Tab-separated table of N, CA and C in Angstrom:
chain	number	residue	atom	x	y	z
A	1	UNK	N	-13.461	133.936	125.458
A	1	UNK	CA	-14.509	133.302	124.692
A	1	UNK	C	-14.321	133.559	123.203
A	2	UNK	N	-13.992	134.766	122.910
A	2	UNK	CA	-13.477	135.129	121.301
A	2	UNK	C	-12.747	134.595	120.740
A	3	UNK	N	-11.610	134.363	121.590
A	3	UNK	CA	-10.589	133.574	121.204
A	3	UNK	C	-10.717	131.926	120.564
A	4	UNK	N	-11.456	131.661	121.532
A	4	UNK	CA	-11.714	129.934	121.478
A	4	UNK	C	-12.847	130.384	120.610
A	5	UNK	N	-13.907	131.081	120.405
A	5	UNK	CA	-14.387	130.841	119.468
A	5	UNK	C	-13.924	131.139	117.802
A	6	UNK	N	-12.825	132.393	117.762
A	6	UNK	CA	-11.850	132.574	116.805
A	6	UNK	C	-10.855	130.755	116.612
A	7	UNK	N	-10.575	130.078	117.303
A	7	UNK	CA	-9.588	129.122	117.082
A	7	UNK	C	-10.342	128.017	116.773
A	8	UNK	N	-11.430	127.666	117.202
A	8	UNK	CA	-12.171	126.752	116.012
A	8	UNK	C	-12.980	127.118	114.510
A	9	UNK	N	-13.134	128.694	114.573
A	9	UNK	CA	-13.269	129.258	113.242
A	9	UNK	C	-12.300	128.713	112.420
A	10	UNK	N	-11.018	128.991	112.587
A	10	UNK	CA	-9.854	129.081	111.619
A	10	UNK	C	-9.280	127.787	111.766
A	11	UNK	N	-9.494	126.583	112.632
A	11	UNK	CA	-9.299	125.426	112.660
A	11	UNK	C	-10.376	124.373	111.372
A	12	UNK	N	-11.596	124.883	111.617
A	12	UNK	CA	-12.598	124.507	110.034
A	12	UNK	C	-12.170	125.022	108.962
A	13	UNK	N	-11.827	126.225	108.972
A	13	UNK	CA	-11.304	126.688	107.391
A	13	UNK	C	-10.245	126.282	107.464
A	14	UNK	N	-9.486	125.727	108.065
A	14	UNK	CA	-7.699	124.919	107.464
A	14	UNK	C	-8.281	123.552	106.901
A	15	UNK	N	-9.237	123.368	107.608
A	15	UNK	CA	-9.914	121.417	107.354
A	15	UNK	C	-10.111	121.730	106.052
A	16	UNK	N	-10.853	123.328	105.833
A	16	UNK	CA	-12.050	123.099	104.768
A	16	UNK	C	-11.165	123.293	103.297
A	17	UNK	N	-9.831	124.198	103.800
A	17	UNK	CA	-8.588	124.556	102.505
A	17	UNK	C	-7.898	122.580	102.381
A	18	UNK	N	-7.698	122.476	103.882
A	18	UNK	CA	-6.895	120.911	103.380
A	18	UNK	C	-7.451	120.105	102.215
A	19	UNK	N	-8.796	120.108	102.359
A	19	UNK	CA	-9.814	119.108	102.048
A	19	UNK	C	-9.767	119.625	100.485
A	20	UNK	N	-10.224	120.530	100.018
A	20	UNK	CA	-9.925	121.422	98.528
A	20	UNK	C	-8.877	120.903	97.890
A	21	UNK	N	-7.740	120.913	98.775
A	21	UNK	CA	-6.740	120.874	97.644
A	21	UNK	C	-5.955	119.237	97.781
A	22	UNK	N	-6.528	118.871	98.782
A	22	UNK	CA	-6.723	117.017	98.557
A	22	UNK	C	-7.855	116.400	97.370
A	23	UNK	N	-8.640	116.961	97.023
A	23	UNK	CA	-9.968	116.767	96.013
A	23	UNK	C	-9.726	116.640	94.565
A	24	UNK	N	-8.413	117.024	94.502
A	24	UNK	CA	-7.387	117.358	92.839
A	24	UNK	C	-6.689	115.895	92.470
A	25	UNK	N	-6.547	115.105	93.557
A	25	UNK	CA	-5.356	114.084	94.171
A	25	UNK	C	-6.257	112.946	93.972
A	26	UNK	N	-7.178	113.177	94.424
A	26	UNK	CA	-8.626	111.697	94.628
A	26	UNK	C	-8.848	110.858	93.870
A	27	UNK	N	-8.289	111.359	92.689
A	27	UNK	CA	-9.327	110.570	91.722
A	27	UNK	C	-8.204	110.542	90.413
A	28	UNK	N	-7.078	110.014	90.859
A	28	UNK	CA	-6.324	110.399	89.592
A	28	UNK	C	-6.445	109.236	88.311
A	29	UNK	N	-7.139	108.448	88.549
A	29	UNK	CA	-7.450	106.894	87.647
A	29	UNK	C	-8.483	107.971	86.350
A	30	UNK	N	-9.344	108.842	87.164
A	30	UNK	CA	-10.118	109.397	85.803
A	30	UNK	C	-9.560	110.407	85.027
A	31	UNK	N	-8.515	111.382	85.880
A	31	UNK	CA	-8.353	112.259	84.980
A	31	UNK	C	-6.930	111.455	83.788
A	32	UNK	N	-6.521	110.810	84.281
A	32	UNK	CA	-5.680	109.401	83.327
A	32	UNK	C	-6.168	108.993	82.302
A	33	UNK	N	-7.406	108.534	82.516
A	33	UNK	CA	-8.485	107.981	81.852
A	33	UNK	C	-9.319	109.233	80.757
A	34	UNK	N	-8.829	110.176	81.291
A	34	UNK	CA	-9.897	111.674	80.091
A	34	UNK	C	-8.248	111.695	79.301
A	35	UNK	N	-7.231	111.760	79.674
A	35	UNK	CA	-6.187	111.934	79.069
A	35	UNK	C	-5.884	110.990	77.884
A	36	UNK	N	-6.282	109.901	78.521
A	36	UNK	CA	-6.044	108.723	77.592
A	36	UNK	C	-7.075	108.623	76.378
A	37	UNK	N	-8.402	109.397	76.846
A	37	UNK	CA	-9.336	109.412	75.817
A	37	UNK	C	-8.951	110.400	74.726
A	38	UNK	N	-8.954	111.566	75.546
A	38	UNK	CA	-8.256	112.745	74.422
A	38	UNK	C	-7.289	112.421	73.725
A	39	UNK	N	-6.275	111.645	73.872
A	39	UNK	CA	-4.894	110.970	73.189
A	39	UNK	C	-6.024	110.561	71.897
A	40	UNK	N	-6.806	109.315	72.127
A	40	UNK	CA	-7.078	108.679	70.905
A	40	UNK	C	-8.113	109.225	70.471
A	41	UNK	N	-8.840	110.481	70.784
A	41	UNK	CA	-9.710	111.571	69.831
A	41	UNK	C	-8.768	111.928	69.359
A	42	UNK	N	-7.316	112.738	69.643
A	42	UNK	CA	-7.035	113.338	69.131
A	42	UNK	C	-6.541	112.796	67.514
A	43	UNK	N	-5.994	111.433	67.871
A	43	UNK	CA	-4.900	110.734	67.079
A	43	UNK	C	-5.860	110.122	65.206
A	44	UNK	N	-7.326	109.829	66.008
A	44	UNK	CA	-8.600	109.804	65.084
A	44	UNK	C	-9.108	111.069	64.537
A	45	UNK	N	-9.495	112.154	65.009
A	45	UNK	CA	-9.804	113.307	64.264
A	45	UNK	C	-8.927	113.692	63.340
A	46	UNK	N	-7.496	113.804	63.837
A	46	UNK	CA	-5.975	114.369	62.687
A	46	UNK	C	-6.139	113.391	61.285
A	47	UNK	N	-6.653	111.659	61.825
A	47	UNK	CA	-6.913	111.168	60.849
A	47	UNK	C	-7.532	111.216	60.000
A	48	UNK	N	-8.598	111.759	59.969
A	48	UNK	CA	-10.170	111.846	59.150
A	48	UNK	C	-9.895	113.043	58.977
A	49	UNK	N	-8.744	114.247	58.968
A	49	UNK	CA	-8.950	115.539	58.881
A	49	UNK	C	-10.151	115.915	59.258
A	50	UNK	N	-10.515	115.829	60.446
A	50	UNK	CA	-11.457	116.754	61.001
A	50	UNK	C	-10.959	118.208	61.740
A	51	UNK	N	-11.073	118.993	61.294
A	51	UNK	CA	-10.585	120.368	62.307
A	51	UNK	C	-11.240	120.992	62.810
A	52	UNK	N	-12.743	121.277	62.218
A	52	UNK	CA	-13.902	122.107	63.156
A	52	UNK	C	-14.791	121.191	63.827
A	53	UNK	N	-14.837	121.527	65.174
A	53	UNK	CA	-15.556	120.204	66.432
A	53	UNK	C	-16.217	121.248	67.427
A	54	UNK	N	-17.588	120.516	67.374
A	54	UNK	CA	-18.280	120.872	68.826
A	54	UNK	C	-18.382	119.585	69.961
A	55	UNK	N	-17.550	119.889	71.194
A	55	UNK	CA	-17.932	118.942	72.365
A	55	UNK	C	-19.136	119.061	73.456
A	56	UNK	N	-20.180	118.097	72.810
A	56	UNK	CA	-21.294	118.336	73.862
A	56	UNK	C	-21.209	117.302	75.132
A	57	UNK	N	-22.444	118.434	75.954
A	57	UNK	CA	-22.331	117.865	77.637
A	57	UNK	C	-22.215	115.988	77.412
A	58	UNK	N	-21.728	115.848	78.386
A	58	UNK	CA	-22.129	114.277	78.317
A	58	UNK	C	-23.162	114.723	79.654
A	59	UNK	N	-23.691	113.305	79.024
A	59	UNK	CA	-25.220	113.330	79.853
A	59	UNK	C	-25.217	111.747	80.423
A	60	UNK	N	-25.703	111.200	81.637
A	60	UNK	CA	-26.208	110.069	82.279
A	60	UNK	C	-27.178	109.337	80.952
A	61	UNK	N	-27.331	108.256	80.772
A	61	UNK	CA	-28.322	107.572	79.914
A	61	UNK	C	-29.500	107.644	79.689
A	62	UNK	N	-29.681	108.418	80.625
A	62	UNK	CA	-31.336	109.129	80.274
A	62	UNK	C	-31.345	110.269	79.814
A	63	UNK	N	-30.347	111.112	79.423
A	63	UNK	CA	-29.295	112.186	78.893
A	63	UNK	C	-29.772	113.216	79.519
A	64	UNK	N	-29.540	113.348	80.626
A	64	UNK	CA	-29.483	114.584	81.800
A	64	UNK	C	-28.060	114.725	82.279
A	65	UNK	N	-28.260	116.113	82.046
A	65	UNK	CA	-26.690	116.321	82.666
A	65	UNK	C	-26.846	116.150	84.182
A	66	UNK	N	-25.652	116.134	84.269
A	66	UNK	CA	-24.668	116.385	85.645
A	66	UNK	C	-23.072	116.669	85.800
A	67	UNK	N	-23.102	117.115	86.688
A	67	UNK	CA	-21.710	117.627	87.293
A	67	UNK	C	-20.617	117.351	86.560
A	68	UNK	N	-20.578	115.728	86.929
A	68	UNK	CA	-19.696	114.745	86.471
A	68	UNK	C	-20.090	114.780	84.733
A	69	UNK	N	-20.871	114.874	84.235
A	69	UNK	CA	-20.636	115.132	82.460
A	69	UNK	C	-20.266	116.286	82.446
A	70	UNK	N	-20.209	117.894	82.813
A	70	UNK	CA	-19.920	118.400	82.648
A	70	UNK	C	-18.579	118.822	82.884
A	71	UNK	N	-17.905	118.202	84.098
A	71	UNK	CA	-16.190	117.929	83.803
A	71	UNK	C	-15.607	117.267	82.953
A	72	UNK	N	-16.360	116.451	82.302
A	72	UNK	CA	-15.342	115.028	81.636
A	72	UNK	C	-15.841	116.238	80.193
A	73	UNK	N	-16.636	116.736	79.791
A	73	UNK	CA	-16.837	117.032	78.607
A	73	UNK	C	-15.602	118.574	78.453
A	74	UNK	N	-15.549	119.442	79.857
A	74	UNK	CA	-14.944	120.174	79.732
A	74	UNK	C	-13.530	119.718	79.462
A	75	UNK	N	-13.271	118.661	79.985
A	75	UNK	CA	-11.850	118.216	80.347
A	75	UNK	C	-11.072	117.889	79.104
A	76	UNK	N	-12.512	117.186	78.513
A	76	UNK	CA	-11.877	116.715	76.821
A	76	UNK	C	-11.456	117.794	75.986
A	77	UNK	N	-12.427	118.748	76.259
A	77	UNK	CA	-12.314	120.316	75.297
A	77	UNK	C	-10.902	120.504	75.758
A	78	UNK	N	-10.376	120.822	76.846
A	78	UNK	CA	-9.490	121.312	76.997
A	78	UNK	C	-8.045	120.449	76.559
A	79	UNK	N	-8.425	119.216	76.692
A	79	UNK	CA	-7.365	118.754	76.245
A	79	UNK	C	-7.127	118.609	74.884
A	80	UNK	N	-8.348	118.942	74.023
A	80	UNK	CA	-8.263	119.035	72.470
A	80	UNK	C	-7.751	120.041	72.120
A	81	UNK	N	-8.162	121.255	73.074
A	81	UNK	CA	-7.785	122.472	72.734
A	81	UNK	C	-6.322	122.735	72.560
A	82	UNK	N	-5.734	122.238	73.782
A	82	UNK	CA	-4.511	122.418	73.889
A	82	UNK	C	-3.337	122.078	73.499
A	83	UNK	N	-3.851	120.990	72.097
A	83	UNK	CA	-2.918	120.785	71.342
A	83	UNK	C	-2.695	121.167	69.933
A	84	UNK	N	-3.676	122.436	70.407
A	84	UNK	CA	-3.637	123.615	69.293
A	84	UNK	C	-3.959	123.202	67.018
A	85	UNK	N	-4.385	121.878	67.389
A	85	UNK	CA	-4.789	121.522	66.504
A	85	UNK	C	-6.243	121.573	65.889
A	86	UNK	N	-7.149	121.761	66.645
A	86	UNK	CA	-8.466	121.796	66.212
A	86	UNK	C	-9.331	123.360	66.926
A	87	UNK	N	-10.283	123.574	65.827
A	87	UNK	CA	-11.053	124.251	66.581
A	87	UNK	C	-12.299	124.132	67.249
A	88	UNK	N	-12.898	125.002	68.243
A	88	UNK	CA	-13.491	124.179	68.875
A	88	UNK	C	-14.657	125.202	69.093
A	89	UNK	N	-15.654	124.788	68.852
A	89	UNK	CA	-16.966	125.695	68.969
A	89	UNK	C	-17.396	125.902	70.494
A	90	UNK	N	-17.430	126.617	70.857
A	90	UNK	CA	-17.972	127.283	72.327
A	90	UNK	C	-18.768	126.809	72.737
A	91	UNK	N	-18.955	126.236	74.218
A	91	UNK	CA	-20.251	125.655	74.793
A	91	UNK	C	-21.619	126.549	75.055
A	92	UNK	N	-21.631	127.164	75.088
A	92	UNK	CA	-22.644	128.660	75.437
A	92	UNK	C	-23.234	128.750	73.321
A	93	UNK	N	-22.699	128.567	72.894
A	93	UNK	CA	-22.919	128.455	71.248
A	93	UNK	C	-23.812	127.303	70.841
A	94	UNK	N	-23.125	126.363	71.176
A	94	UNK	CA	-23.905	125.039	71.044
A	94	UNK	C	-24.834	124.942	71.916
A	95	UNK	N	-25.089	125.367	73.110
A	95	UNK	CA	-26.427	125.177	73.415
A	95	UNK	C	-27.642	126.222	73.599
A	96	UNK	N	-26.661	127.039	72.710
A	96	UNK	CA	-28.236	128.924	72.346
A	96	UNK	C	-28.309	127.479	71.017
A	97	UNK	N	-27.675	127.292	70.534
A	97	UNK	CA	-28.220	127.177	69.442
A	97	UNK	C	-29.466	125.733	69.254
A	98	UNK	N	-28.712	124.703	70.146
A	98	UNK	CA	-29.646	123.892	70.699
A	98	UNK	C	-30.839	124.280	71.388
A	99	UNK	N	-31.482	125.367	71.959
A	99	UNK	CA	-32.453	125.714	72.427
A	99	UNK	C	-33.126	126.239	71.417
A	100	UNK	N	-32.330	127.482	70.378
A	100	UNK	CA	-33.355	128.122	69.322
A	100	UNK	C	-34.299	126.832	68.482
A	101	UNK	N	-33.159	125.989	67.840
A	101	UNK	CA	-33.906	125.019	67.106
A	101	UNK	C	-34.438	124.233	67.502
A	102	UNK	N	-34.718	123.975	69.186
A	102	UNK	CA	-35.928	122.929	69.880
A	102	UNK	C	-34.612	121.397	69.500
A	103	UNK	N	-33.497	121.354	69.156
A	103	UNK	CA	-32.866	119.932	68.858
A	103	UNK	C	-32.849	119.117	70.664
A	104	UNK	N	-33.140	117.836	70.253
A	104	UNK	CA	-32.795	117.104	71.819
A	104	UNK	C	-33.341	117.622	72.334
A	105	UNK	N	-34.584	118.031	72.496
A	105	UNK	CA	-34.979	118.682	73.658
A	105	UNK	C	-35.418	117.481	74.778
A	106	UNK	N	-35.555	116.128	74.146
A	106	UNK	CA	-35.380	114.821	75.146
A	106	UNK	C	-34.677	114.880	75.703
A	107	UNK	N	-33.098	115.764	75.398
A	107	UNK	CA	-31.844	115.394	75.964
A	107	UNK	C	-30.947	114.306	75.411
A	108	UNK	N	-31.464	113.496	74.777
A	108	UNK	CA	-30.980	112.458	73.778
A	108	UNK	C	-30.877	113.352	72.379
A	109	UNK	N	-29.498	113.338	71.649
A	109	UNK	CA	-29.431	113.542	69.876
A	109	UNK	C	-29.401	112.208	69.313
A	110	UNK	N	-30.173	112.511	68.198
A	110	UNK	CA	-30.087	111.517	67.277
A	110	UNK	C	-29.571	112.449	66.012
A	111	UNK	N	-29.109	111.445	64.775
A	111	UNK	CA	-28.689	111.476	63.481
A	111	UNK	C	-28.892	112.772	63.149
A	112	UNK	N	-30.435	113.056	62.776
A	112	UNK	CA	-30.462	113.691	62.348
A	112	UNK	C	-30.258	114.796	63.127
A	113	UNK	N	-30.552	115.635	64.212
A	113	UNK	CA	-30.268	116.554	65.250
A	113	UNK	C	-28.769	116.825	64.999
A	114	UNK	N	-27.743	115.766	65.379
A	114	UNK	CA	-26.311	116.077	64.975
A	114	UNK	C	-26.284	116.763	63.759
A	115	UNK	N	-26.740	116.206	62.634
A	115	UNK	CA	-26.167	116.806	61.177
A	115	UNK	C	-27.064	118.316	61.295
A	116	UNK	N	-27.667	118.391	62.114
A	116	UNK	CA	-28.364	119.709	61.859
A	116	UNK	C	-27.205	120.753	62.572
A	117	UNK	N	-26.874	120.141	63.659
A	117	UNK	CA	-26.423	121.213	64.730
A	117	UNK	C	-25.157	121.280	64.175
A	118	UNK	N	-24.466	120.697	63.275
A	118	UNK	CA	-23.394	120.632	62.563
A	118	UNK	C	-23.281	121.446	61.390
A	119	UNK	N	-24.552	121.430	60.759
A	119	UNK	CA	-24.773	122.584	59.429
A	119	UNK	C	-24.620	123.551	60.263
A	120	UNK	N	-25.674	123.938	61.026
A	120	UNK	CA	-25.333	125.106	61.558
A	120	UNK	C	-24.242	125.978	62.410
A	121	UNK	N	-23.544	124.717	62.748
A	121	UNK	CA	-22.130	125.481	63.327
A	121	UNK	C	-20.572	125.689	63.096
A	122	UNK	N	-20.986	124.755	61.079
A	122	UNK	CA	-20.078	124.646	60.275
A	122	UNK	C	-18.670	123.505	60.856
A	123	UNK	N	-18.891	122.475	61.776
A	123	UNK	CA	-17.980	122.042	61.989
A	123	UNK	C	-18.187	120.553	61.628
A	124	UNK	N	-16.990	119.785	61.431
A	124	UNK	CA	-17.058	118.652	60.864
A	124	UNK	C	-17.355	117.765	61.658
A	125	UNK	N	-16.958	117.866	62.690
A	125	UNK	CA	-17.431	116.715	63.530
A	125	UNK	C	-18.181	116.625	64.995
A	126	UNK	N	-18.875	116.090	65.446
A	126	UNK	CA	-19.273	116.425	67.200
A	126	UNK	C	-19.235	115.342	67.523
A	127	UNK	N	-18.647	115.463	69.119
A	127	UNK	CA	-18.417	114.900	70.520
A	127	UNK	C	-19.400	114.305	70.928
A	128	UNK	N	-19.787	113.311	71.019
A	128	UNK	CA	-21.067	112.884	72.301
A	128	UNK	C	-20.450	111.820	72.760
A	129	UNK	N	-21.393	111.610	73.862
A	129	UNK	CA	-21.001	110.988	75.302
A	129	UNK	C	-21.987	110.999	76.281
A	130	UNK	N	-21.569	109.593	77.121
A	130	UNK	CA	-22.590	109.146	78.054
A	130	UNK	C	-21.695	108.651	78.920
A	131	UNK	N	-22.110	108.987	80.839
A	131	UNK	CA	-21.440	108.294	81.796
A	131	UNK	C	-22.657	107.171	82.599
A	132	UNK	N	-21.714	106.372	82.670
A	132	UNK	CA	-22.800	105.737	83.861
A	132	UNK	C	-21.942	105.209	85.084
A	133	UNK	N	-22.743	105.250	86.558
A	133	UNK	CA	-21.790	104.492	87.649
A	133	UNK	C	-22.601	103.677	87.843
A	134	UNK	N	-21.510	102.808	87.946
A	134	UNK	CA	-21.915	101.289	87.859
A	134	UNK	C	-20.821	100.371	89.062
A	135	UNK	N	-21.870	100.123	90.090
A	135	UNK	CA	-21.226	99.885	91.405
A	135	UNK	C	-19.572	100.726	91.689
A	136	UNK	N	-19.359	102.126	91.760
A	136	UNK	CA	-19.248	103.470	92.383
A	136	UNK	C	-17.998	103.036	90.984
A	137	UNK	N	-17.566	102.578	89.911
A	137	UNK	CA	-17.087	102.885	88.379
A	137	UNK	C	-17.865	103.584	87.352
A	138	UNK	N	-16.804	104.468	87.339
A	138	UNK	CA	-17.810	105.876	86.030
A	138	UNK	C	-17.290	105.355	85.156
A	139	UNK	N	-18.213	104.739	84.078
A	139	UNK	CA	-18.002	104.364	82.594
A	139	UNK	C	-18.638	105.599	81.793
A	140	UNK	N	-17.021	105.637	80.791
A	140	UNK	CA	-17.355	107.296	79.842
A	140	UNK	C	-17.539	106.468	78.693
A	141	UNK	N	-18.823	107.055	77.703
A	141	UNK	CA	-19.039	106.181	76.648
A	141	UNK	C	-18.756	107.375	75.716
A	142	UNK	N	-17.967	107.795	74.511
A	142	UNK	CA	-17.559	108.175	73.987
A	142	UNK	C	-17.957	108.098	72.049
A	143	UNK	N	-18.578	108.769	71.349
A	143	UNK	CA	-18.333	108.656	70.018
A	143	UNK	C	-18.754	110.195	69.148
A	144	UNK	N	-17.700	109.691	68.428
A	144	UNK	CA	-17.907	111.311	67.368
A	144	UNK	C	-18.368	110.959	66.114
A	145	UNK	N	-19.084	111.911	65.917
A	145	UNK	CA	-20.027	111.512	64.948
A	145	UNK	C	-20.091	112.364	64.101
A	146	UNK	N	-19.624	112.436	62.339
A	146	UNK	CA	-19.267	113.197	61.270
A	146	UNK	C	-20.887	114.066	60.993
A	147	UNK	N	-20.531	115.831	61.213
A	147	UNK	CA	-21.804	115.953	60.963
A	147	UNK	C	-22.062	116.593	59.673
A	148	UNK	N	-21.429	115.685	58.343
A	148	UNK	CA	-22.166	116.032	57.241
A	148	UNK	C	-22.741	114.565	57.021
A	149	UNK	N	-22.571	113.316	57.321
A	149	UNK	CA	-23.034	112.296	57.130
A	149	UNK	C	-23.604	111.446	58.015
A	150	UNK	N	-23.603	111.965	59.666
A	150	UNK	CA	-24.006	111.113	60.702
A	150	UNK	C	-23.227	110.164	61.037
A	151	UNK	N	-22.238	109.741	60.456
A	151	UNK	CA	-21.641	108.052	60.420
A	151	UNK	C	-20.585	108.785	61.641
A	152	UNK	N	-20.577	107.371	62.552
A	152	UNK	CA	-19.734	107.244	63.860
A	152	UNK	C	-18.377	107.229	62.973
A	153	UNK	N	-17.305	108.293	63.820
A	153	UNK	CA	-16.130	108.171	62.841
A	153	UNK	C	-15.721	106.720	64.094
A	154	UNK	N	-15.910	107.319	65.113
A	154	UNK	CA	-14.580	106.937	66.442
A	154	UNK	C	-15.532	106.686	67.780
A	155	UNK	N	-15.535	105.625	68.324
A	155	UNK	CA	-16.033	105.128	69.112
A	155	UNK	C	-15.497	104.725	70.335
A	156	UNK	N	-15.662	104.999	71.903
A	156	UNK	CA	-14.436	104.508	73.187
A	156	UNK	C	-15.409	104.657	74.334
A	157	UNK	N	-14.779	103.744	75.336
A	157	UNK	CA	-15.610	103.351	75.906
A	157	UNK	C	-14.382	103.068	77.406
């Protein structure tokens, strides 16, 4: 009885390891698609000499996070990061600091909120972003926005 109940134990955890490391493989159109975005952040920020950047969560259109904003936003960081060209303000930073000053607390930034959260974190430019699925297509809406002047440098979609 141990046995057979030992051999469908370890028969679910092979499903449950297969299944994990099939989950990387699934979806390779988006992580293409974050690559391809980071390409033309990157190629626009070098332009405008921007070097100090905060990337915030992307949020659904009613600007609540989820899961899915919080990979695509990490994903971008990392791929900005890693081409050792820019610096990049810490997520745990940007949002103590978004809580002290009450900014977005809708969850939506506006103008002025950016240029604030920008004085205060000394960087030239910030990340925002919005996903939506739209019959089971995740559209990443993308724009950075200069935070000594508010003005959209770079816009993608």
């Amino acid at each position: 009885m141990k046995a057979k109940y030992l051999f469908y134990l370890s028969l679910f955890f092979l499903q449950f390891c297969a299944y994990q490391n099939n989950t990387k493989e699934t979806n390779p159109n988006l992580y293409n698609a974050l690559d391809s975005l980071s390409l033309s952040l990157s190629q626009k920020l070098e332009k405008y000499n921007i070097n100090t950047l905060a990337v915030m969560k992307y949020t659904d259109t009613d600007g609540k996070n989820n899961a899915i904003g919080s990979y695509i936003s990490d994903e971008i960081m990392l791929q900005l990061f890693l081409k050792e060209t820019f610096q990049i303000i810490e997520r745990q930073q940007i949002d103590y600091i978004i809580n002290e000053q009450k900014l977005g607390s809708s969850g939506l930034l506006n103008e002025d909120s950016v240029i604030e959260i920008g004085n205060i974190l000394s960087v030239d430019a910030i990340i925002l972003g919005t996903i939506s699925d739209i019959n089971n297509n995740i559209i990443i809406n993308t724009k950075v926005v200069s935070s000594g002047t508010g003005q959209i440098i770079f816009m993608d979609k």
